[in-house]
Coordinates of C-alpha atoms in Angstrom, one line a residue:
M2 CA -8.9 8.2 19.5
F3 CA -5.6 9.1 17.3
Y4 CA -3.5 6.3 18.7
I5 CA -6.3 3.0 17.7
F6 CA -6.0 4.8 14.7
K7 CA -2.0 4.7 14.0
S8 CA -2.0 1.4 15.2
I9 CA -4.3 -0.1 12.5
I10 CA -2.3 2.2 9.9
D11 CA 1.0 0.4 11.2
G12 CA -0.6 -2.9 11.3
L13 CA -2.1 -2.9 8.1
W14 CA 1.1 -1.8 6.4
G15 CA 3.6 -3.5 8.9
F16 CA 1.5 -6.5 6.7
W17 CA 1.6 -4.8 3.1
S18 CA 5.5 -4.4 3.2
G19 CA 5.8 -8.1 4.9
I20 CA 4.7 -9.7 1.8
F21 CA 8.0 -8.0 -0.9
T22 CA 10.6 -9.2 2.7
P23 CA 11.7 -11.9 0.2
L24 CA 12.9 -9.2 -1.8
P25 CA 16.3 -7.7 -1.8
Y26 CA 16.7 -3.6 -1.0
G27 CA 12.8 -4.0 -1.8
N28 CA 11.2 -3.8 1.0
P29 CA 9.7 -0.3 1.6
Y30 CA 10.5 0.7 -2.4
I31 CA 8.4 -1.6 -3.8
A32 CA 5.6 -1.7 -1.4
T33 CA 4.7 1.8 -2.1
V34 CA 5.1 1.5 -5.2
V35 CA 2.9 -1.4 -5.5
L36 CA 0.8 0.5 -3.4
F37 CA -0.3 3.5 -5.6
V38 CA -0.5 1.4 -9.0
A39 CA -3.2 -0.3 -7.0
V40 CA -4.8 2.1 -5.7
A41 CA -4.6 3.6 -9.3
V42 CA -6.2 0.7 -11.0
V43 CA -8.7 0.4 -8.6
C44 CA -9.8 4.2 -9.0
K45 CA -9.8 3.3 -12.9
L46 CA -12.3 0.7 -12.6
L47 CA -14.6 2.2 -10.0
S48 CA -14.4 5.4 -12.2
G49 CA -16.8 3.1 -15.1
R50 CA -14.5 4.6 -17.7
G51 CA -13.3 2.4 -20.6
T52 CA -9.4 2.0 -21.6
T53 CA -10.8 2.8 -25.2

């Protein structure tokens, strides 16, 4: 079960970081930053609180 979960996460990370492959030296670093920003935005939207 652990190896199935690990292979799924590995495949998803490979897909996600592959989006940023054309950027010079930005593949893992920019992919990580964008992932954290996307999670923060989704949490903010799901919390239902407005910015004002």
